[in-house]
Amino acid sequence: MGLTTSEFVYLYSWYSWPNVILCFVGGFLIDRVFGIRLGTVIYATLVVIGQIVFALGGVFNAFWLMVVGRFIFGIGGESLAVAQNNYAVLWFKGKELNMVFGLQLSFARVGSTVNFNVMGYLYNWVNQDYKGYMCIGIVLLIASATCFMSLICALLLAYMDKRAERILKRKVAQDGEVVRLSDVKDFPPIFWLISVVCVAYYVAVFPFIALGKVFFERKFEFSPDNANTVNSIVYIISAVASPLLGLLVDKVGKNVFWVCLSVLVSIGCHALLAFTFINPYVAMCILGVAYSMLASALWPMVALVIPEYQLGTAYGIAQSVQNLGLAVITLAAGKIVDSGGYLMLEVFFLGWLCVAMVTSVVIWILDTSGSGVLNMTPRQREVLERNHLAAEALERDKLLASGSMADVTPQDLLQPHSDFHIRNRYLSRIGAPLPSNYSVNAKGLAYRALR
């Protein structure tokens, strides 16, 4: 299509920059407006529409249309990742969650690997009959079939989740819990520190891989093919190792320990690449394992510190912060290479990994001084959850027994209620005014109303 490098970069920037805000909005809409099922279908539909518009831009040789397509695709793609995380927590919170997050990462890396290896052959095949921009457009239209497959999966998953909700009566347990944008200010400090670790660690992985090919060619005098191979080792290993390491975290627990270990090992890998001439395959293989371990242990931690009805918003914020960090740091990394070379770039990445290490240690300290849930074993978390449910049941019994029971029917006693419902019933019995925001979440505003 005769694009300049600056124009080509627009296809990336118009995908990434909007998601600094849109991931957060998309997660909030899942929690408050659409719900997880409808939200997933809408975002998957946007991915299909964005890819088709992108392809049509190639067919008609309209670069502006391709940029619009990438913008639409970005709105759907990143928000779809938030919905995916929500589904994972909803279905697998407990013993399997870390492995499921590892499997998600594994499938993502398999998809990237297949894309890199198939698209070139597909282009050459189509190029036999179509040339230039028309060939680009047709290839991208064929590639949109995978986006249709994603939409079909979203529809099937919505059906399965609706059926599970009916059988398990999940909706009853969620009554009275309504997420609001103002809830963000009440997120615990550990959540924000997890977001900092996410940014500080990933900026030392993704931008490095984006610029790594030339680094291996210059420092280790690799051929372009060998440099590309060693540069892709991290993704290849993560595709295999992520679910296995996730299963390990499920069995052992202690997520914060694994996060700290992963960051520490990654610091050692970057130090080997920066200051030694040891075969880079060694450092890149170890980095692939450390990256897989961190992803499997870090993301499930959000579900341990944020209530389920706010998870869409929480994961949206984490994705938004990550997009902002990657967008800014990638630009900074390019300027560092131009001005100081790859040694300075590695020192830059080591600095960010040190930030991740310090933040991880702070999370460990805060968690230890609090509930300690992030570094518990699975059995310890089960005991904590049982004790929590027993305490809630005791509180309900006390509240129901405090005052007149004349208005309580046997059906009321058999019907499950939220803490918020019980507390407001108690307030009405003792003659206290009910809070104006009667329908909002029990754990937050009801507590403040009583206080």
PDB file of N, CA and C in Angstrom, residues 1 56-63 133:
ATOM      1  N   MET A   1       0.813  -1.214   0.000  1.00  0.00           N
ATOM      2  CA  MET A   1       0.000   0.000   0.000  1.00  0.00           C
ATOM      3  C   MET A   1       0.848   1.266   0.000  1.00  0.00           C
ATOM      4  N   LEU A  56     -11.732  -4.036   4.800  1.00  0.00           N
ATOM      5  CA  LEU A  56     -12.297  -3.245   3.705  1.00  0.00           C
ATOM      6  C   LEU A  56     -11.425  -2.037   3.379  1.00  0.00           C
ATOM      7  N   GLY A  57     -10.749  -1.507   4.391  1.00  0.00           N
ATOM      8  CA  GLY A  57      -9.799  -0.428   4.125  1.00  0.00           C
ATOM      9  C   GLY A  57      -8.707  -0.869   3.174  1.00  0.00           C
ATOM     10  N   GLY A  58      -8.281  -2.143   3.301  1.00  0.00           N
ATOM     11  CA  GLY A  58      -7.314  -2.682   2.351  1.00  0.00           C
ATOM     12  C   GLY A  58      -7.916  -2.892   0.976  1.00  0.00           C
ATOM     13  N   VAL A  59      -9.143  -3.418   0.922  1.00  0.00           N
ATOM     14  CA  VAL A  59      -9.807  -3.681  -0.365  1.00  0.00           C
ATOM     15  C   VAL A  59      -9.961  -2.398  -1.169  1.00  0.00           C
ATOM     16  N   PHE A  60     -10.339  -1.308  -0.495  1.00  0.00           N
ATOM     17  CA  PHE A  60     -10.581  -0.035  -1.184  1.00  0.00           C
ATOM     18  C   PHE A  60      -9.370   0.897  -1.156  1.00  0.00           C
ATOM     19  N   ASN A  61      -8.244   0.411  -0.639  1.00  0.00           N
ATOM     20  CA  ASN A  61      -7.019   1.218  -0.572  1.00  0.00           C
ATOM     21  C   ASN A  61      -7.254   2.517   0.192  1.00  0.00           C
ATOM     22  N   ALA A  62      -8.029   2.430   1.278  1.00  0.00           N
ATOM     23  CA  ALA A  62      -8.355   3.603   2.105  1.00  0.00           C
ATOM     24  C   ALA A  62      -7.708   3.409   3.472  1.00  0.00           C
ATOM     25  N   PHE A  63      -6.557   4.020   3.664  1.00  0.00           N
ATOM     26  CA  PHE A  63      -5.829   3.816   4.913  1.00  0.00           C
ATOM     27  C   PHE A  63      -6.603   4.369   6.102  1.00  0.00           C
ATOM     28  N   TYR A 133      -2.894  -3.713  -2.867  1.00  0.00           N
ATOM     29  CA  TYR A 133      -3.793  -3.502  -1.736  1.00  0.00           C
ATOM     30  C   TYR A 133      -4.980  -4.471  -1.746  1.00  0.00           C
TER      31      TYR A 133
END
